[in-house]
């Protein structure tokens, strides 16, 4: 056997090894994230629902989806564990971020001053007809026999 004939198989096996390795790494990160859950932590499920963790079992998690409403989910259904500030911002609309940065306007018109404003040009078409615009033959557009 020649090394050239074995090269595609070696490359294919190497690519499969790298793909399974990255998938295992993602699974380990997800399991580590789920182990960080404690009662009272805000989470987002893989379906996009936000809830608060109430109890943690071996394979299940009891979530409070609304005040007094509890649901049991599989641990694998937890998509993200959120920190308190992010959970409150998303669910309750509470924004704890206080910054001293100025507010940026949406448009540039508020950045200019009225005193320095240049005269505006009117680029629109004038609708006023002029008296000398009549055709020589006396017929207007759209009439029979108009050119």
Tab-separated table of C-alpha atoms in Angstrom:
chain	number	residue	atom	x	y	z
A	1	UNK	CA	0.000	0.000	0.000
A	2	UNK	CA	1.120	3.439	-0.838
A	3	UNK	CA	1.020	6.365	1.620
A	4	UNK	CA	-0.837	8.497	-0.943
A	5	UNK	CA	-3.774	6.056	-0.996
A	6	UNK	CA	-4.002	6.049	2.810
A	7	UNK	CA	-3.870	9.864	3.137
A	8	UNK	CA	-7.613	10.530	2.515
A	9	UNK	CA	-8.557	7.959	5.167
A	10	UNK	CA	-6.145	9.472	7.676
A	11	UNK	CA	-7.546	12.976	7.040
A	12	UNK	CA	-11.121	11.689	7.404
A	13	UNK	CA	-10.363	9.948	10.706
A	14	UNK	CA	-8.586	13.065	11.991
A	15	UNK	CA	-11.549	15.299	11.111
A	16	UNK	CA	-13.967	12.937	12.866
A	17	UNK	CA	-11.752	12.950	15.961
A	18	UNK	CA	-11.688	16.761	16.074
A	19	UNK	CA	-15.477	17.019	15.659
A	20	UNK	CA	-16.222	14.551	18.458
A	21	UNK	CA	-13.706	16.277	20.682
A	22	UNK	CA	-15.388	19.677	20.275
A	23	UNK	CA	-18.833	18.120	20.851
A	24	UNK	CA	-17.614	16.525	24.086
A	25	UNK	CA	-16.175	19.853	25.204
A	26	UNK	CA	-19.558	21.577	24.612
A	27	UNK	CA	-21.364	18.842	26.556
A	28	UNK	CA	-18.958	19.236	29.475
A	29	UNK	CA	-19.471	23.011	29.504
A	30	UNK	CA	-23.255	22.545	29.497
A	31	UNK	CA	-23.062	20.041	32.371
A	32	UNK	CA	-20.820	22.396	34.334
A	33	UNK	CA	-23.271	25.251	33.725
A	34	UNK	CA	-26.177	23.125	34.979
A	35	UNK	CA	-24.186	22.214	38.105
A	36	UNK	CA	-23.965	25.935	38.950
A	37	UNK	CA	-27.731	26.054	39.515
A	38	UNK	CA	-28.895	26.678	43.053
A	39	UNK	CA	-32.409	27.307	44.362
A	40	UNK	CA	-33.351	30.902	43.592
A	41	UNK	CA	-31.257	31.122	40.423
A	42	UNK	CA	-32.883	32.455	37.259
A	43	UNK	CA	-32.687	30.184	34.216
A	44	UNK	CA	-33.770	30.085	30.579
A	45	UNK	CA	-35.004	26.785	29.180
A	46	UNK	CA	-34.134	25.538	25.707
A	47	UNK	CA	-37.674	26.526	24.719
A	48	UNK	CA	-37.038	30.150	25.713
A	49	UNK	CA	-39.023	30.236	28.974
A	50	UNK	CA	-37.572	32.172	31.918
A	51	UNK	CA	-38.103	30.744	35.385
A	52	UNK	CA	-36.640	30.530	38.880
A	53	UNK	CA	-35.126	27.310	40.237
A	54	UNK	CA	-36.960	25.976	43.320
A	55	UNK	CA	-35.589	22.437	43.795
A	56	UNK	CA	-32.845	20.422	42.154
A	57	UNK	CA	-33.032	16.632	41.875
A	58	UNK	CA	-30.714	14.091	40.268
A	59	UNK	CA	-32.106	14.409	36.736
A	60	UNK	CA	-34.910	16.942	37.214
A	61	UNK	CA	-35.337	20.556	38.238
A	62	UNK	CA	-38.453	22.145	39.728
A	63	UNK	CA	-38.967	25.598	38.255
A	64	UNK	CA	-41.302	28.367	39.357
A	65	UNK	CA	-42.638	29.699	36.060
A	66	UNK	CA	-45.054	32.169	37.703
A	67	UNK	CA	-45.782	33.038	41.327
A	68	UNK	CA	-47.146	29.830	42.854
A	69	UNK	CA	-46.874	27.815	39.610
A	70	UNK	CA	-44.271	25.037	39.679
A	71	UNK	CA	-43.218	22.767	36.821
A	72	UNK	CA	-40.771	19.869	36.711
A	73	UNK	CA	-38.206	19.910	33.906
A	74	UNK	CA	-35.300	17.668	32.940
A	75	UNK	CA	-31.901	19.162	33.713
A	76	UNK	CA	-31.044	18.865	30.033
A	77	UNK	CA	-33.868	21.304	29.253
A	78	UNK	CA	-31.995	24.168	30.945
A	79	UNK	CA	-30.425	26.266	28.207
A	80	UNK	CA	-28.714	28.936	30.308
A	81	UNK	CA	-28.179	29.869	33.932
A	82	UNK	CA	-28.557	33.643	34.264
A	83	UNK	CA	-27.028	35.951	36.836
A	84	UNK	CA	-29.427	37.963	38.985
A	85	UNK	CA	-28.959	41.288	37.177
A	86	UNK	CA	-29.622	39.796	33.744
A	87	UNK	CA	-32.633	37.786	34.969
A	88	UNK	CA	-34.195	40.869	36.603
A	89	UNK	CA	-33.537	42.963	33.498
A	90	UNK	CA	-35.220	40.439	31.196
A	91	UNK	CA	-38.117	39.213	33.338
A	92	UNK	CA	-38.974	42.168	35.554
A	93	UNK	CA	-37.633	45.029	33.436
A	94	UNK	CA	-35.419	46.197	36.301
A	95	UNK	CA	-32.281	47.861	35.021
A	96	UNK	CA	-29.645	48.131	37.754
A	97	UNK	CA	-27.103	49.685	35.413
A	98	UNK	CA	-26.454	53.303	36.357
A	99	UNK	CA	-24.042	55.067	34.064
A	100	UNK	CA	-22.851	58.628	33.822
A	101	UNK	CA	-22.478	58.495	30.065
A	102	UNK	CA	-24.454	61.074	28.091
A	103	UNK	CA	-27.462	59.994	26.098
A	104	UNK	CA	-26.738	59.762	22.398
A	105	UNK	CA	-29.484	61.236	20.204
A	106	UNK	CA	-31.128	59.134	17.507
A	107	UNK	CA	-30.500	61.636	14.736
A	108	UNK	CA	-27.955	64.295	13.915
A	109	UNK	CA	-30.462	67.158	13.805
A	110	UNK	CA	-30.272	67.675	17.558
A	111	UNK	CA	-26.505	68.120	17.348
A	112	UNK	CA	-26.691	71.271	15.228
A	113	UNK	CA	-27.577	74.694	16.576
A	114	UNK	CA	-30.293	76.891	15.076
A	115	UNK	CA	-28.051	80.018	14.937
A	116	UNK	CA	-25.511	78.421	12.646
A	117	UNK	CA	-28.138	76.862	10.421
A	118	UNK	CA	-27.694	77.565	6.736
A	119	UNK	CA	-30.703	78.487	4.598
A	120	UNK	CA	-32.454	75.394	3.351
A	121	UNK	CA	-32.677	74.754	-0.353
A	122	UNK	CA	-36.037	73.878	-1.861
A	123	UNK	CA	-35.378	71.101	-4.343
A	124	UNK	CA	-39.039	70.310	-4.969
A	125	UNK	CA	-40.813	70.820	-8.270
A	126	UNK	CA	-42.869	73.972	-8.535
A	127	UNK	CA	-46.540	73.366	-9.297
A	128	UNK	CA	-47.203	76.893	-10.533
A	129	UNK	CA	-47.907	76.878	-14.277
A	130	UNK	CA	-46.352	79.639	-16.326
A	131	UNK	CA	-48.447	81.581	-18.786
A	132	UNK	CA	-46.207	80.987	-21.814
A	133	UNK	CA	-46.243	77.164	-21.558
A	134	UNK	CA	-49.219	76.721	-23.938
A	135	UNK	CA	-48.586	74.697	-27.087
A	136	UNK	CA	-48.466	76.603	-30.328
A	137	UNK	CA	-51.321	74.697	-31.926
A	138	UNK	CA	-53.666	75.320	-28.967
A	139	UNK	CA	-54.134	71.643	-28.081
A	140	UNK	CA	-53.175	70.285	-24.641
A	141	UNK	CA	-51.680	66.863	-23.895
A	142	UNK	CA	-54.228	64.061	-23.967
A	143	UNK	CA	-56.524	65.762	-26.471
A	144	UNK	CA	-57.195	64.238	-29.862
A	145	UNK	CA	-54.701	65.413	-32.405
A	146	UNK	CA	-52.112	66.550	-29.807
A	147	UNK	CA	-48.502	65.995	-30.761
